[in-house]
CSV table of C-alpha atoms and ligand atoms in Angstrom, one decimal:
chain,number,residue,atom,x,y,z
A,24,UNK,CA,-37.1,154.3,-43.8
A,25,UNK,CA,-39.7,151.5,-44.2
A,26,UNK,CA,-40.6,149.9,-47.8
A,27,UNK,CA,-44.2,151.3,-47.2
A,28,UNK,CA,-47.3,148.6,-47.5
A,29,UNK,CA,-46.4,146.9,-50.9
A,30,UNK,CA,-48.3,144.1,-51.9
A,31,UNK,CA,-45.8,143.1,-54.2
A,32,UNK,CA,-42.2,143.0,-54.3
A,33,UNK,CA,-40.2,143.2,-57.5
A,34,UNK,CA,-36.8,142.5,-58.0
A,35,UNK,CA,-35.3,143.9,-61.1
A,36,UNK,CA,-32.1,142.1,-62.6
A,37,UNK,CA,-28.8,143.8,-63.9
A,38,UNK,CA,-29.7,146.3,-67.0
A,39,UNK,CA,-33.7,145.3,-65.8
A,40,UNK,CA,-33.9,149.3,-64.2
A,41,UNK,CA,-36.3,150.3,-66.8
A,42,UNK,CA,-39.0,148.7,-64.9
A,43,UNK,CA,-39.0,151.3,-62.4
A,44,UNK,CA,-40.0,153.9,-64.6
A,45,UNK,CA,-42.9,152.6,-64.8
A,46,UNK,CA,-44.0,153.1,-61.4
A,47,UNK,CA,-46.6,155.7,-60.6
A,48,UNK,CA,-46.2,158.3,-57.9
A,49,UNK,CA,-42.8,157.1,-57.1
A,50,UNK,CA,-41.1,157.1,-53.9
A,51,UNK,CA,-37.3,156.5,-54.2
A,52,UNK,CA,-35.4,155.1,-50.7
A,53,UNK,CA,-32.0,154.5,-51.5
A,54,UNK,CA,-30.4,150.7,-50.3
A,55,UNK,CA,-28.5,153.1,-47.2
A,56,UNK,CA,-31.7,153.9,-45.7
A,57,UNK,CA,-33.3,150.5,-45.6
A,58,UNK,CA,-31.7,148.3,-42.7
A,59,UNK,CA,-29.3,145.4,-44.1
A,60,UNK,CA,-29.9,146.2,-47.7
A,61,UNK,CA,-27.5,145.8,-49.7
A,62,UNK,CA,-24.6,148.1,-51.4
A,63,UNK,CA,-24.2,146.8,-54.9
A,64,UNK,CA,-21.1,146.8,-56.4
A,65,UNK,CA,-22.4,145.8,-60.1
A,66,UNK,CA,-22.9,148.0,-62.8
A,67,UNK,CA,-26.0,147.9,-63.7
A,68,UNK,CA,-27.6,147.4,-60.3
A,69,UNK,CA,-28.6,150.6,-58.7
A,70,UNK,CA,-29.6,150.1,-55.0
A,71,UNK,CA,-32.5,151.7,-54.6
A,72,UNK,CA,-36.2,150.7,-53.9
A,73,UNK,CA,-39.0,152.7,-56.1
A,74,UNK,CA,-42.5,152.4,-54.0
A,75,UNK,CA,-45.8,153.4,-55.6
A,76,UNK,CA,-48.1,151.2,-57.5
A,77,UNK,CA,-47.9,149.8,-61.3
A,78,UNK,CA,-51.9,149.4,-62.7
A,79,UNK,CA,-53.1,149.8,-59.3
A,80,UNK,CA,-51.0,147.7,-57.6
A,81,UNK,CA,-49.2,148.8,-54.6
A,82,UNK,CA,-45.5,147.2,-55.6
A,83,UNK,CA,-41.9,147.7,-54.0
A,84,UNK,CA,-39.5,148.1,-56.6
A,85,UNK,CA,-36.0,146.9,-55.7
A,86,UNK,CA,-33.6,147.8,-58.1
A,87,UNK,CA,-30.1,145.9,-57.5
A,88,UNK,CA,-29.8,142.9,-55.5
A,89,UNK,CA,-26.4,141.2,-54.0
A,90,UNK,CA,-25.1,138.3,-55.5
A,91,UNK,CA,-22.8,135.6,-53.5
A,92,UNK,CA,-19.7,136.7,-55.7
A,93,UNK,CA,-19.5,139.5,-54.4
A,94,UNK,CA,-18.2,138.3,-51.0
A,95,UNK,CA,-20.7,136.3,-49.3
A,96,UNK,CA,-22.5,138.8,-47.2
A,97,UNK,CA,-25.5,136.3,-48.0
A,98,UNK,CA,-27.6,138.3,-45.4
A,99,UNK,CA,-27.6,141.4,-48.0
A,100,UNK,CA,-30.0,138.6,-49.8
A,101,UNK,CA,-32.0,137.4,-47.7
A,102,UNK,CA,-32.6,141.2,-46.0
A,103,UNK,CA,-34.6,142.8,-48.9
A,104,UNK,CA,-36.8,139.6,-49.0
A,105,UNK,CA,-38.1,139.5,-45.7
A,106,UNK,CA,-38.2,143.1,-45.6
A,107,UNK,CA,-40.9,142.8,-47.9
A,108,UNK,CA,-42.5,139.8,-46.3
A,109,UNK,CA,-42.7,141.8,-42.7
A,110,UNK,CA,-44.0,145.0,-45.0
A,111,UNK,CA,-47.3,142.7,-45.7
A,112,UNK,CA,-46.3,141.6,-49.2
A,113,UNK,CA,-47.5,138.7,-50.9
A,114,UNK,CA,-46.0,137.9,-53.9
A,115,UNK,CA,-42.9,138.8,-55.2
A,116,UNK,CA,-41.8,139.0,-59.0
A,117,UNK,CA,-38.0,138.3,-59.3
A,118,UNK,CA,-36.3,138.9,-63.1
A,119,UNK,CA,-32.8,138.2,-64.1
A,120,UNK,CA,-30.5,138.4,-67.0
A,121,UNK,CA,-29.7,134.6,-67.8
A,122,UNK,CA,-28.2,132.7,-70.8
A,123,UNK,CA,-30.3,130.6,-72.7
A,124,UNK,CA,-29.2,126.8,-73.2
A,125,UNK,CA,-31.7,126.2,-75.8
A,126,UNK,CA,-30.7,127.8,-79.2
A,127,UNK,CA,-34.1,128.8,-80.1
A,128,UNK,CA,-34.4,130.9,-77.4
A,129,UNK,CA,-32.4,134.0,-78.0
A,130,UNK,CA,-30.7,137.2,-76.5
A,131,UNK,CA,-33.5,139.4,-75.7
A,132,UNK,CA,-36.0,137.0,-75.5
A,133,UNK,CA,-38.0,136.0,-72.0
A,134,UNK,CA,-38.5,133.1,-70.2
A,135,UNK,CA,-40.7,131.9,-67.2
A,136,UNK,CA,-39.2,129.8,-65.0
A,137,UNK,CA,-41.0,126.9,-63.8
A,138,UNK,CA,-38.4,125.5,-61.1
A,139,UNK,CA,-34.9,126.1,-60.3
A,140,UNK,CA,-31.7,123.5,-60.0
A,141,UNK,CA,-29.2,125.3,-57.5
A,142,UNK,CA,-26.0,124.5,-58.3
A,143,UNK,CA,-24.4,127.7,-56.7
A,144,UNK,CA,-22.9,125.5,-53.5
A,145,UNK,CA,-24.8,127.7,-51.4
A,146,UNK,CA,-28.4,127.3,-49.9
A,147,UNK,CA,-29.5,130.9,-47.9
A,148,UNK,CA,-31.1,128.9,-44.8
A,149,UNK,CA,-28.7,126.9,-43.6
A,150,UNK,CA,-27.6,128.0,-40.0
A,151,UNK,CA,-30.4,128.2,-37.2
A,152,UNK,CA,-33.7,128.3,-38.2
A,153,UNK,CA,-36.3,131.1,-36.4
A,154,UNK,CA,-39.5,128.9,-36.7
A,155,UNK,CA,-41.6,132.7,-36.5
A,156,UNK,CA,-40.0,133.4,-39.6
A,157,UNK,CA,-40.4,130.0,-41.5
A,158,UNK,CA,-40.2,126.0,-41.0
A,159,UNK,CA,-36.7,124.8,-40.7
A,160,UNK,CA,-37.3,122.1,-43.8
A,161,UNK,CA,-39.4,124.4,-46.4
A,162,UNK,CA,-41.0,122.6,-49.3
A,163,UNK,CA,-40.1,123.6,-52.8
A,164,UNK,CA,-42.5,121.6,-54.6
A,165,UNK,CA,-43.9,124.3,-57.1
A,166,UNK,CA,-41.4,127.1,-55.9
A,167,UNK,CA,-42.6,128.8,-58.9
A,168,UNK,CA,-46.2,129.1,-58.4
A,169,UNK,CA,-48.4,127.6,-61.2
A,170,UNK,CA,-51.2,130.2,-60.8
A,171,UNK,CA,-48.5,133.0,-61.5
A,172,UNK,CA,-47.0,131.6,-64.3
A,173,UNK,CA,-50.3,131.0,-65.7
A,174,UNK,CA,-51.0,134.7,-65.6
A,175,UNK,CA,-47.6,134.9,-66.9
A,176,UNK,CA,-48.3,133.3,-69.9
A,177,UNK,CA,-51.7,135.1,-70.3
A,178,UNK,CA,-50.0,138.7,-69.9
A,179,UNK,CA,-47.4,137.9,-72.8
A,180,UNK,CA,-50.5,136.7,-74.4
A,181,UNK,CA,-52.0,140.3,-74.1
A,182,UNK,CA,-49.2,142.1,-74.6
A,183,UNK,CA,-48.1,140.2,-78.0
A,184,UNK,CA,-44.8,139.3,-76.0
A,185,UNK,CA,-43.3,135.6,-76.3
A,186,UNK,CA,-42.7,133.7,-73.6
A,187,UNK,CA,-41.0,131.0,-73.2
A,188,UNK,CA,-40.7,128.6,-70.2
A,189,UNK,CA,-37.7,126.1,-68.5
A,190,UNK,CA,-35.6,125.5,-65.6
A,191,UNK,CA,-33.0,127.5,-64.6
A,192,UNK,CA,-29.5,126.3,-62.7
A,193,UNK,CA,-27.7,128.8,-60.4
A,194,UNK,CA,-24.2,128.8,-60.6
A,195,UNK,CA,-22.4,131.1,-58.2
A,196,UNK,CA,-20.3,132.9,-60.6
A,197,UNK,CA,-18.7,135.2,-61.2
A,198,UNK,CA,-16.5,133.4,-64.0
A,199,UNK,CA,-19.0,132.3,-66.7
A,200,UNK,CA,-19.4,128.9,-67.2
A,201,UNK,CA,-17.0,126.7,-69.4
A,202,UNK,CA,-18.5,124.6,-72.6
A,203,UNK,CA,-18.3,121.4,-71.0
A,204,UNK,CA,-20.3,122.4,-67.9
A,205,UNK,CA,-23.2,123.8,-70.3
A,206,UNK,CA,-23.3,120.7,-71.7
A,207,UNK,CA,-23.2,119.0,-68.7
A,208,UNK,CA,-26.4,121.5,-67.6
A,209,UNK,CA,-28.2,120.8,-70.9
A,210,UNK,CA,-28.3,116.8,-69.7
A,211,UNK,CA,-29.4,118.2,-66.3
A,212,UNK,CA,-32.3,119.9,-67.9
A,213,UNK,CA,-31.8,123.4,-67.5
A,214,UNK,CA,-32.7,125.6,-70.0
A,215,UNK,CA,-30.9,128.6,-68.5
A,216,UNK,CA,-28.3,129.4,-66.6
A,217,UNK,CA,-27.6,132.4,-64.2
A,218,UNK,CA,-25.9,133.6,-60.8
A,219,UNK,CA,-28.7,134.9,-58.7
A,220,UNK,CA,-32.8,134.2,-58.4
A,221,UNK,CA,-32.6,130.9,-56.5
A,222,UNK,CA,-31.4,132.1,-53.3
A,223,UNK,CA,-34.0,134.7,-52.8
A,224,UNK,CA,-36.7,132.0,-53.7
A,225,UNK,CA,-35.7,130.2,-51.4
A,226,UNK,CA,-36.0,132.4,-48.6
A,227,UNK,CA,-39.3,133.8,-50.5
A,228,UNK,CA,-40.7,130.2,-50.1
A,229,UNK,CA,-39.5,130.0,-46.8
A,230,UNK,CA,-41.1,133.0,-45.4
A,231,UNK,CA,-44.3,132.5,-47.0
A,232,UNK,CA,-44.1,134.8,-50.4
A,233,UNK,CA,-45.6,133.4,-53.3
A,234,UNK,CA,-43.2,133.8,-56.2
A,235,UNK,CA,-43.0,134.5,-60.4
A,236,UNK,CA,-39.3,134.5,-61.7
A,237,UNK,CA,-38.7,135.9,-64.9
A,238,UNK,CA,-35.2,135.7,-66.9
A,239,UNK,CA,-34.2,138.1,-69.7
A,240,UNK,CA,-32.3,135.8,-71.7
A,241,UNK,CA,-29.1,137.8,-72.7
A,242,UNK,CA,-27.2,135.6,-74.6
A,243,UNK,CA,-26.4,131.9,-75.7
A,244,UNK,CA,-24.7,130.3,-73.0
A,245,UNK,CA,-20.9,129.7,-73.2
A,246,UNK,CA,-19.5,127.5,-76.2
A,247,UNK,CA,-23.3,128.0,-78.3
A,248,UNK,CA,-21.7,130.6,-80.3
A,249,UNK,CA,-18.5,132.1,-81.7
A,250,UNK,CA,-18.4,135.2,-79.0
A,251,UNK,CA,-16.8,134.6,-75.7
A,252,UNK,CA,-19.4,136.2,-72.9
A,253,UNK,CA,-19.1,139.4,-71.3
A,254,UNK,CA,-21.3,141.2,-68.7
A,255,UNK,CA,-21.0,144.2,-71.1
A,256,UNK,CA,-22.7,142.4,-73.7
A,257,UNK,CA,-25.5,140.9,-71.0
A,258,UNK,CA,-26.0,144.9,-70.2
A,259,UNK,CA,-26.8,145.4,-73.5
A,260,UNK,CA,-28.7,142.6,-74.5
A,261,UNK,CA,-31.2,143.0,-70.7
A,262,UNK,CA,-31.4,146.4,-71.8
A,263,UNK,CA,-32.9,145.7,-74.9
A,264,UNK,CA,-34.7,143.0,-73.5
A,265,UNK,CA,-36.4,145.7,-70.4
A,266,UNK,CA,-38.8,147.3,-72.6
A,267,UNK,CA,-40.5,143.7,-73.6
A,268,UNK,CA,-40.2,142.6,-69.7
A,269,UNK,CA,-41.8,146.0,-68.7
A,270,UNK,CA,-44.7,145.6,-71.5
A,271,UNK,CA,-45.0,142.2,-69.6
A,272,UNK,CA,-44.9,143.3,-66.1
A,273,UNK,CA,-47.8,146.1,-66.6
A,274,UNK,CA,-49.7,143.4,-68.3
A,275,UNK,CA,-49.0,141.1,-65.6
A,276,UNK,CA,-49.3,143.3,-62.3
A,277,UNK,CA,-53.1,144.4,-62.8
A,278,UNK,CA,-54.2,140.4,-62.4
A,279,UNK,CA,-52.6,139.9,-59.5
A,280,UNK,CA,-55.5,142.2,-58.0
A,281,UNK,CA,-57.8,139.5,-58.2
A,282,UNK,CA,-54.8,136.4,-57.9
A,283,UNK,CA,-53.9,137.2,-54.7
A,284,UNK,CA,-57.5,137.0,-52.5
B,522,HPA,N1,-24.2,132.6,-67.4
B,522,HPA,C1,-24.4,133.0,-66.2
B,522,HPA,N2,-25.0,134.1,-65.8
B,522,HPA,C2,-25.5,134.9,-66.8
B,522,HPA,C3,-25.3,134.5,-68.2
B,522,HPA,C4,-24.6,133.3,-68.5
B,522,HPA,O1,-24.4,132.9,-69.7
B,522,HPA,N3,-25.9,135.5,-68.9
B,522,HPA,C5,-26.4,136.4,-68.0
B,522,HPA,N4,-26.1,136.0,-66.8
């Protein structure tokens, strides 16, 4: 199977899958049929791409993505990515559950991100470089590209959604972090903190896709409140969180008509 002709890829985050429903004349491929996709072992992620088109839109949905904790099969990330790229996609929308390192910025809440400190230990393109794919040294200046985040910000406008915006720092779980290394973050200047996004970025960048990130903030991050974290409580804080990211995306899709001439 073949992800179709998408012109945009989406990548929906654990407890995100809502997103897909939104996707008219749906054609579901599950992660076994598509080459080097991966099998994800989270709950939450389901592993399986949703093709059809959201406000006219012709968009591949992939719902579930692999993580590096999860064993380090780092091409199951970078597959999916330049699976869309070779499909003729331009742009791809990533979204993630994250924890918000500013206490005014909430579970449930959304965030833009504007650029990315990757702290996992990791970086996707090291090993030989195939110059047809991308340039051995990619540029990350405005990773996250200003145009998108300005439609961003005009969507959540629309939509009566709010929208934040910050820098969010990759660690490569899957222990959450300790207090002191929040901290430690909040001096960094990061205003979230997660465990996936940055690596398929960087290959994005790297092969040419444009990119919009979008974190569904699930919690406080670790030592900001009284509850110790759990990936049950981020499941049921993104899921909340899905029906304001959808209202978003369906705002946000339809402009990227004209954005992306
Ligand atoms: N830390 C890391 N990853 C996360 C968090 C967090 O607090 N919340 C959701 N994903």
């Amino acid at each position: 199977m073949t992800l179709g002709e998408p012109r945009v890829g989406v990548v929906l985050g654990s407890g995100l899958g809502a997103v897909a429903d939104a996707v008219e004349d749906p054609i579901v491929v599950g992660y076994d049929d598509l080459p080097g996709f991966p099998r994800p072992s989270v709950s939450g992620h389901a592993g399986r791409a949703v093709l059809g088109s959201i406000g006219g839109v012709r968009v591949a949905v992939l719902q579930g993505r692999a993580h590096l904790y999860e064993g380090g099969d780092s091409d199951a990330i970078r597959a999916p990515v330049r699976a869309l790229r070779s499909a003729g996609a331009s742009i791809l929308i990533l979204t993630n559950a994250a924890g918000s390192l500013r206490p005014a910025v909430g579970p449930g809440s959304l965030m833009a991100i504007t650029d990315h400190i990757n702290l996992s230990g990791v970086n996707l393109l090291m090993g030989p470089n195939d110059p047809s794919v991308g340039p051995r040294f990619p540029s990350l200046r405005d990773a996250y590209d200003p145009a998108l985040v300005e439609l961003l910000r005009q969507s959540s406008r629309e939509v009566g959604v709010s929208l934040s915006e910050g820098v969010y720092l990759a660690v490569s779980g899957p222990s959450f972090e300790t207090p002191a290394e929040i901290r430690a973050f909040r001096t960094l200047g990061a205003d979230a903190v997660g465990m996936s996004t940055v690596h398929e970025t960087i290959v994005a960048r790297h092969c040419g896709l444009r990119v919009a990130a979008v974190s569904v903030i699930t919690n406080l991050a670790e030592g900001m409140t009284d509850e110790p974290l759990s990936h049950s409580q981020t499941l049921r804080a993104a899921e909340a969180g899905a029906g304001d990211l959808t209202r978003l995306l369906l705002a946000f899709l339809p402009r990227l008509s004209d954005a992306d001439r």
